[in-house]
Coordinates of C-alpha atoms and ligand atoms in Angstrom, one line a residue:
M1 CA 209.6 -98.8 45.6
A2 CA 206.5 -98.1 44.3
L3 CA 207.6 -94.3 46.3
R4 CA 210.7 -93.9 45.3
F5 CA 208.5 -94.4 41.4
T6 CA 206.2 -91.4 42.1
L7 CA 208.5 -89.1 43.6
F8 CA 210.6 -90.1 40.1
S9 CA 207.4 -89.2 38.3
R10 CA 206.3 -85.9 39.5
A11 CA 210.7 -84.9 38.9
V12 CA 210.2 -85.3 35.6
S13 CA 206.8 -83.9 34.5
T14 CA 208.4 -80.7 37.0
S15 CA 211.0 -80.8 34.8
V16 CA 208.7 -80.7 31.9
S17 CA 206.9 -78.5 32.9
N18 CA 209.2 -75.3 34.0
M19 CA 211.1 -76.1 30.3
N20 CA 212.5 -73.0 29.2
S21 CA 209.5 -70.9 27.5
I22 CA 212.0 -68.3 26.3
K23 CA 212.9 -68.6 22.3
H24 CA 214.1 -65.2 21.6
V25 CA 216.2 -63.4 23.0
T26 CA 217.9 -59.2 22.6
I27 CA 221.5 -58.8 24.0
I28 CA 222.5 -55.1 24.4
G29 CA 225.7 -54.5 24.7
G30 CA 228.1 -56.6 22.0
G31 CA 230.9 -56.3 24.2
L32 CA 233.2 -58.9 26.0
M33 CA 230.2 -60.1 28.1
G34 CA 226.9 -59.4 25.7
S35 CA 229.1 -61.3 22.7
G36 CA 229.4 -64.1 24.5
I37 CA 225.4 -63.9 26.1
A38 CA 225.0 -63.7 22.1
Q39 CA 226.5 -67.2 21.4
V40 CA 225.3 -69.2 24.0
A41 CA 222.4 -68.8 23.6
A42 CA 222.1 -69.2 19.5
Q43 CA 224.4 -72.0 19.8
S44 CA 221.8 -73.3 22.3
G45 CA 219.0 -73.1 19.4
Q46 CA 217.5 -70.0 20.8
N47 CA 217.2 -66.3 18.2
V48 CA 219.3 -63.9 19.6
T49 CA 219.6 -59.6 18.7
L50 CA 223.0 -58.5 20.0
V51 CA 222.6 -54.6 20.3
D52 CA 224.6 -52.2 20.3
V53 CA 225.5 -48.3 20.3
N54 CA 228.7 -49.1 17.7
D55 CA 228.2 -50.4 14.2
D56 CA 232.3 -50.7 14.4
V57 CA 231.7 -53.5 17.9
L58 CA 228.8 -55.2 16.5
R59 CA 231.0 -56.6 13.5
N60 CA 233.7 -58.0 15.9
S61 CA 231.4 -59.9 18.4
K62 CA 230.0 -61.4 15.5
N63 CA 233.8 -62.3 14.1
G64 CA 235.0 -63.1 17.7
I65 CA 231.7 -65.5 18.1
E66 CA 232.3 -67.6 14.9
K67 CA 236.1 -67.8 16.4
S68 CA 235.0 -68.8 19.1
L69 CA 232.5 -71.2 17.9
Q70 CA 235.2 -72.6 15.8
R71 CA 237.4 -73.4 19.1
I72 CA 233.8 -75.3 20.6
A73 CA 233.3 -77.7 17.1
K74 CA 236.3 -79.2 17.5
K75 CA 236.1 -79.9 20.0
L76 CA 232.4 -81.4 19.8
Y77 CA 233.0 -82.4 16.3
K78 CA 237.1 -83.6 16.0
D79 CA 236.6 -84.8 12.5
K80 CA 233.2 -85.0 11.2
E81 CA 233.8 -81.9 9.6
L82 CA 230.5 -80.7 8.0
E83 CA 229.5 -81.4 11.4
A84 CA 231.1 -78.6 12.3
K85 CA 230.4 -76.3 9.9
K86 CA 226.3 -76.8 10.3
F87 CA 227.2 -76.0 14.0
I88 CA 229.8 -73.1 13.2
T89 CA 226.5 -72.0 10.5
D90 CA 223.8 -72.8 12.7
A91 CA 224.8 -70.8 15.6
V92 CA 225.8 -67.6 13.8
S93 CA 222.2 -67.8 11.8
R94 CA 220.9 -67.3 14.4
V95 CA 222.3 -63.9 15.7
S96 CA 221.1 -60.6 13.8
T97 CA 222.6 -57.2 15.2
S98 CA 221.3 -53.4 15.4
T99 CA 221.9 -50.7 16.5
K100 CA 218.4 -49.1 16.8
I101 CA 217.4 -50.9 21.0
K102 CA 213.2 -49.9 20.9
D103 CA 213.1 -51.7 17.5
A104 CA 215.0 -54.6 19.3
V105 CA 213.2 -55.1 22.2
K106 CA 209.1 -55.5 20.4
S107 CA 209.0 -58.4 19.5
T108 CA 211.7 -60.4 22.2
D109 CA 211.3 -63.1 25.7
L110 CA 214.0 -61.9 27.2
V111 CA 216.4 -58.6 27.4
V112 CA 220.1 -59.9 28.7
E113 CA 221.9 -56.1 29.4
A114 CA 225.5 -56.5 29.4
I115 CA 226.2 -52.3 28.5
V116 CA 228.8 -50.2 31.1
E117 CA 229.0 -50.6 34.1
K118 CA 227.0 -47.3 35.3
M119 CA 223.7 -46.5 37.2
E120 CA 223.1 -44.1 35.1
A121 CA 223.6 -45.5 31.9
K122 CA 221.8 -48.4 33.1
H123 CA 218.9 -46.4 34.6
K124 CA 218.8 -45.3 30.9
L125 CA 218.8 -48.1 28.7
F126 CA 215.8 -49.5 30.9
S127 CA 213.5 -46.8 30.8
D128 CA 214.2 -46.3 27.6
I129 CA 213.0 -50.5 26.8
D130 CA 210.3 -50.5 29.3
S131 CA 207.3 -48.7 27.4
V132 CA 208.5 -50.6 24.2
A133 CA 209.3 -54.3 25.2
P134 CA 205.7 -56.6 25.6
E135 CA 204.6 -56.8 29.7
S136 CA 205.8 -60.1 29.1
T137 CA 209.2 -60.0 28.1
I138 CA 211.4 -60.6 30.7
F139 CA 214.2 -58.1 32.1
A140 CA 218.1 -59.1 33.5
S141 CA 221.4 -56.9 34.0
N142 CA 224.5 -58.5 33.5
T143 CA 226.3 -56.1 36.1
S144 CA 229.1 -57.2 37.7
S145 CA 228.8 -55.0 41.4
L146 CA 225.5 -52.7 41.4
S147 CA 222.2 -53.4 42.9
V148 CA 219.8 -54.9 40.9
T149 CA 216.7 -53.8 43.3
E150 CA 218.2 -50.3 42.3
I151 CA 218.2 -50.4 38.5
S152 CA 215.1 -52.2 38.1
S153 CA 213.9 -49.0 40.6
V154 CA 213.6 -47.2 37.1
T155 CA 211.0 -50.0 35.6
K156 CA 207.8 -50.2 35.9
R157 CA 208.1 -54.4 35.8
K158 CA 209.9 -55.1 38.9
D159 CA 208.7 -58.1 38.9
R160 CA 209.7 -59.2 35.7
F161 CA 213.4 -58.1 36.5
V162 CA 216.4 -60.0 37.3
G163 CA 220.7 -60.1 37.6
L164 CA 221.7 -62.8 35.0
H165 CA 225.4 -62.3 36.2
F166 CA 228.0 -64.7 33.7
F167 CA 231.4 -64.6 34.6
N168 CA 233.9 -64.2 31.5
P169 CA 234.2 -65.8 29.0
V170 CA 231.2 -66.5 29.5
P171 CA 231.5 -69.8 26.7
V172 CA 234.1 -71.7 28.6
M173 CA 232.9 -70.3 32.3
K174 CA 230.0 -72.8 33.3
L175 CA 228.8 -70.7 36.4
L176 CA 225.4 -68.4 36.3
E177 CA 225.1 -65.9 39.3
V178 CA 220.9 -65.5 38.9
I179 CA 220.1 -62.3 41.0
R180 CA 216.4 -62.6 42.9
T181 CA 215.6 -58.9 44.2
V182 CA 213.1 -59.2 46.1
D183 CA 210.7 -58.0 44.2
T184 CA 211.2 -61.3 41.5
S185 CA 208.4 -62.8 41.2
D186 CA 208.3 -67.4 41.3
D187 CA 207.7 -67.3 37.6
T188 CA 210.1 -64.8 36.9
Y189 CA 213.0 -66.4 39.2
N190 CA 212.1 -69.9 38.1
K191 CA 212.0 -69.4 33.9
A192 CA 215.4 -67.3 34.8
M193 CA 216.8 -70.6 36.3
E194 CA 215.7 -72.7 33.3
W195 CA 216.9 -70.3 30.6
G196 CA 220.8 -70.5 32.8
K197 CA 220.2 -74.4 31.8
S198 CA 218.8 -74.0 28.4
V199 CA 222.0 -71.9 27.3
G200 CA 224.7 -75.0 29.7
K201 CA 224.9 -73.0 32.5
V202 CA 224.5 -74.1 36.3
P203 CA 222.6 -71.5 38.1
I204 CA 223.0 -70.7 41.3
T205 CA 220.8 -67.9 43.9
C206 CA 221.7 -65.0 45.4
K207 CA 219.8 -61.7 46.8
D208 CA 220.5 -58.8 45.3
T209 CA 224.6 -58.2 47.7
P210 CA 227.2 -55.6 46.7
G211 CA 229.4 -58.5 44.3
F212 CA 226.6 -61.2 45.0
V213 CA 228.9 -65.1 45.6
V214 CA 231.7 -64.4 43.4
N215 CA 232.6 -60.8 42.3
R216 CA 232.8 -59.8 46.5
L217 CA 235.4 -62.5 47.1
L218 CA 237.0 -62.1 43.9
V219 CA 237.6 -58.3 43.1
P220 CA 239.3 -57.9 46.4
L221 CA 241.0 -60.3 45.6
L222 CA 242.4 -59.1 42.4
C223 CA 243.3 -55.8 44.4
E224 CA 245.4 -56.7 46.9
A225 CA 247.4 -58.4 44.7
V226 CA 247.3 -54.9 42.3
R227 CA 248.3 -53.7 45.9
M228 CA 251.2 -55.8 46.2
M229 CA 252.3 -54.9 43.0
E230 CA 251.9 -50.9 44.0
R231 CA 254.0 -51.9 47.5
G232 CA 256.6 -53.7 44.8
D233 CA 256.1 -56.5 47.1
A234 CA 256.6 -58.5 44.3
S235 CA 256.7 -58.3 40.8
A236 CA 253.3 -58.6 38.4
R237 CA 254.9 -61.7 37.0
D238 CA 255.8 -63.3 40.6
I239 CA 252.1 -63.0 41.9
D240 CA 250.9 -64.3 39.1
T241 CA 253.0 -67.2 39.1
A242 CA 252.1 -67.9 42.5
M243 CA 249.1 -67.9 42.7
K244 CA 248.8 -70.1 39.2
L245 CA 251.5 -72.8 41.0
G246 CA 250.5 -72.4 44.7
A247 CA 247.4 -71.6 44.8
G248 CA 245.9 -73.4 41.4
Y249 CA 244.4 -70.6 39.9
P250 CA 243.9 -70.8 36.0
M251 CA 245.4 -67.3 36.0
G252 CA 247.1 -65.4 38.2
P253 CA 245.5 -62.6 39.5
I254 CA 246.5 -59.5 37.8
E255 CA 246.5 -61.3 34.5
L256 CA 242.9 -61.7 35.7
A257 CA 242.3 -58.2 36.2
D258 CA 243.6 -57.5 33.0
F259 CA 241.3 -59.7 31.1
V260 CA 237.8 -58.0 33.3
G261 CA 239.0 -54.8 31.8
H262 CA 240.2 -52.4 34.5
D263 CA 237.5 -49.5 33.3
T264 CA 235.5 -52.9 34.5
T265 CA 237.2 -53.4 37.4
L266 CA 237.4 -49.9 38.4
S267 CA 234.2 -48.6 38.1
I268 CA 233.1 -51.4 40.7
V269 CA 235.8 -50.1 42.6
E270 CA 234.7 -47.0 43.5
G271 CA 231.1 -48.1 43.0
W272 CA 231.1 -50.1 46.6
H273 CA 234.0 -47.6 47.5
K274 CA 231.6 -44.7 47.8
K275 CA 229.2 -46.9 49.5
F276 CA 231.5 -48.3 52.3
P277 CA 234.0 -45.8 52.8
S278 CA 235.7 -47.6 55.3
N279 CA 236.6 -50.6 53.9
P280 CA 239.5 -50.8 52.8
L281 CA 239.4 -53.6 50.3
F282 CA 237.6 -51.2 49.0
E283 CA 239.8 -48.4 48.2
P284 CA 240.4 -47.9 44.1
L285 CA 243.7 -48.1 43.3
K286 CA 246.1 -45.6 42.1
S287 CA 248.6 -47.8 39.1
M288 CA 244.4 -48.5 38.3
Q289 CA 243.1 -45.4 37.3
E290 CA 246.2 -43.8 36.4
L291 CA 245.8 -47.4 33.1
V292 CA 242.2 -46.2 32.2
K293 CA 243.2 -42.6 32.1
Q294 CA 245.4 -43.6 29.5
G295 CA 243.1 -46.1 27.8
K296 CA 244.9 -49.4 28.9
L297 CA 241.9 -51.5 29.9
G298 CA 243.7 -54.4 29.4
A299 CA 243.8 -57.7 26.9
K300 CA 240.4 -56.1 25.5
T301 CA 242.4 -52.8 24.7
G302 CA 246.3 -54.6 23.4
E303 CA 247.6 -53.8 27.4
G304 CA 247.3 -52.9 30.0
Y305 CA 249.3 -54.6 32.9
Y306 CA 251.1 -56.9 30.5
K307 CA 251.5 -56.1 26.8
Y308 CA 248.8 -58.3 24.2
N309 CA 248.8 -58.8 20.9
K310 CA 245.1 -57.9 19.7
Ligands
LIG401 N1 235.6 -69.5 23.0 C1 235.2 -71.0 23.1 N2 236.0 -72.1 23.3 C2 237.3 -70.9 24.5 C3 237.1 -69.9 24.7 C4 236.5 -69.4 24.0 N3 236.6 -67.9 23.7 N4 238.6 -69.3 25.7 C5 239.2 -70.4 26.0 N5 238.6 -71.2 25.4 C6 238.4 -73.2 25.8 C7 239.8 -72.9 25.0 O1 239.9 -73.6 22.9 C8 241.3 -74.8 25.7 O2 239.8 -75.8 24.8 P1 240.6 -77.2 25.2 O3 241.4 -77.3 26.6 O4 239.3 -78.2 25.8 O5 241.6 -77.0 24.1 C9 239.7 -73.7 26.9 O6 238.7 -73.0 27.2 C10 241.1 -73.6 27.4 O7 241.9 -72.4 26.8 P2 243.3 -72.2 26.3 O8 244.2 -72.8 26.2 O9 243.3 -70.8 24.7 O10 243.7 -71.2 28.0 P3 243.5 -71.9 29.5 O11 243.9 -73.2 29.3 O12 244.7 -70.6 29.5 O13 242.0 -71.8 29.5 C11 240.6 -69.3 30.2 C12 241.9 -69.9 28.8 C13 239.2 -70.2 30.7 C14 241.1 -67.8 30.5 C15 241.5 -69.5 32.0 O14 242.5 -68.8 31.5 C16 240.9 -69.4 33.2 O15 239.7 -70.3 33.7 N6 240.7 -68.4 33.7 C17 240.2 -68.1 34.9 C18 238.7 -66.7 34.3 C19 237.4 -65.9 35.4 O16 238.3 -65.9 36.5 N7 237.4 -65.6 34.8 C20 235.7 -65.5 35.5 C21 236.5 -63.8 36.0 S1 235.2 -62.3 36.9 C22 233.6 -62.2 36.4 O17 233.7 -62.9 35.1 C23 233.4 -61.8 37.1 C24 233.0 -60.4 36.8 O18 231.9 -59.7 37.2 C25 234.4 -59.6 36.4
LIG402 P1 232.7 -53.6 27.6 O1 233.1 -52.8 27.1 O2 234.0 -54.9 26.7 O3 231.1 -53.9 26.7 C1 229.6 -52.0 27.1 C2 229.5 -52.2 25.4 O4 228.2 -51.5 25.5 C3 230.2 -51.3 24.7 O5 230.8 -52.4 23.2 C4 229.5 -50.7 24.2 O6 229.5 -49.5 23.5 C5 228.1 -51.4 24.8 N1 226.8 -50.0 25.2 C6 227.5 -49.0 26.2 N2 226.7 -47.9 26.0 C7 225.3 -48.9 25.5 C8 223.6 -48.4 25.3 N3 223.7 -47.2 26.3 N4 223.0 -48.8 24.7 C9 224.3 -49.9 24.0 N5 225.3 -50.5 23.5 C10 225.7 -49.6 24.8 O7 232.0 -54.3 29.1 P2 231.6 -56.1 29.3 O8 233.3 -56.2 30.0 O9 231.0 -56.4 28.4 O10 230.6 -55.4 30.4 C11 229.5 -55.1 30.6 C12 228.9 -55.5 31.8 O11 229.4 -56.9 31.5 C13 229.2 -54.7 32.4 O12 228.0 -54.1 33.8 C14 230.0 -55.6 33.5 O13 230.2 -55.3 34.8 C15 229.2 -56.9 33.4 N6 229.8 -58.4 33.8 C16 231.6 -57.9 32.6 C17 232.3 -58.6 33.4 C18 233.9 -59.1 32.6 O14 234.9 -59.7 32.9 N7 234.1 -58.0 32.0 C19 232.3 -60.3 33.5 C20 230.8 -60.8 34.0 C21 230.1 -58.7 34.0

């Protein structure tokens, strides 16, 4: 009994000493993922600055955040209309927006980058902000597939750099992959895990390997489904129905590829193909390349393999 009590007290004090110390977060990239990450942080009581190069994107992001909060409030507060309204207005008021990237990182505890899946763009961004952000600020990338070590290489804070990989739609998907590079310090890793919990996610630890855990398994599956459709083995609808009804997936793989965005998926596959040219699972997809050329990026642009009401 005494031993159990000691272990219990130690567990409590550990969790208290590890409590989230991050109070202000700057999210860079206000698209699908950035707006979701901003939302979950604001919902959890943190102040957020959401940054994008484009003012229209920021306006759309704020609208999207409000709509998503309404869906959540409906479930959380059912008939308590006033409490639901307060939950929404409080969370929305914690999100400020900006197009001035350097100003937005001058006083912040954590920067989470969610811009395009291109190494050059991420390098430019992190080298621009490294000399402006406070020394104690932790940098994180939400990259789906790029090496976090390589992204961090342009900064002087490799020990304060992690991957924080969220899943789409961020307000719904519970998982957070925390990617620890060989340079990430214990303190940064612990803070990243605690922050993940503080925004309501279940964090897991991953090494800096291509696709970490989920995408290394999921992206080849999506690509195999598209290849099956390209060969004419089955229609997109039938492939999706098969995986929903035969494997219990919430969405079929072609539908999911549309949901993720073909610009993102193609960047992932082309990047891996360059690194591992002999792996047939990473062979770029002709129909996807064609969709991207035509700007049909999936659900976010209203058309991909399927058509959507925007
Ligand atoms: N904000 C708030 N709530 C939302 C929401 C949002 N954006 N989207 C859905 N919801 C809620 C709904 O309110 C609903 O809640 P209740 O069931 O409690 O009423 C619930 O989620 C289900 O939503 P819907 O009924 O509208 O639709 P659905 O049942 O088809 O679920 C889905 C939608 C959650 C997206 C589901 O289809 C799903 O889980 N799909 C798979 C998503 C997935 O695999 N994501 C990972 C992609 S890979 C990735 O992200 C990594 C990468 O790097 C590419
Ligand atoms: P998106 O195209 O919806 O959004 C990207 C946003 O970044 C755009 O609004 C763009 O204007 C902005 N941007 C581009 N360059 C910028 C810069 N230099 N500074 C500030 N803003 C800039 O893309 P997304 O789907 O949100 O993906 C963002 C990142 O998250 C990518 O690295 C992607 O691989 C990763 N990711 C995507 C998903 C997904 O399902 N789509 C899931 C997990 C991770």
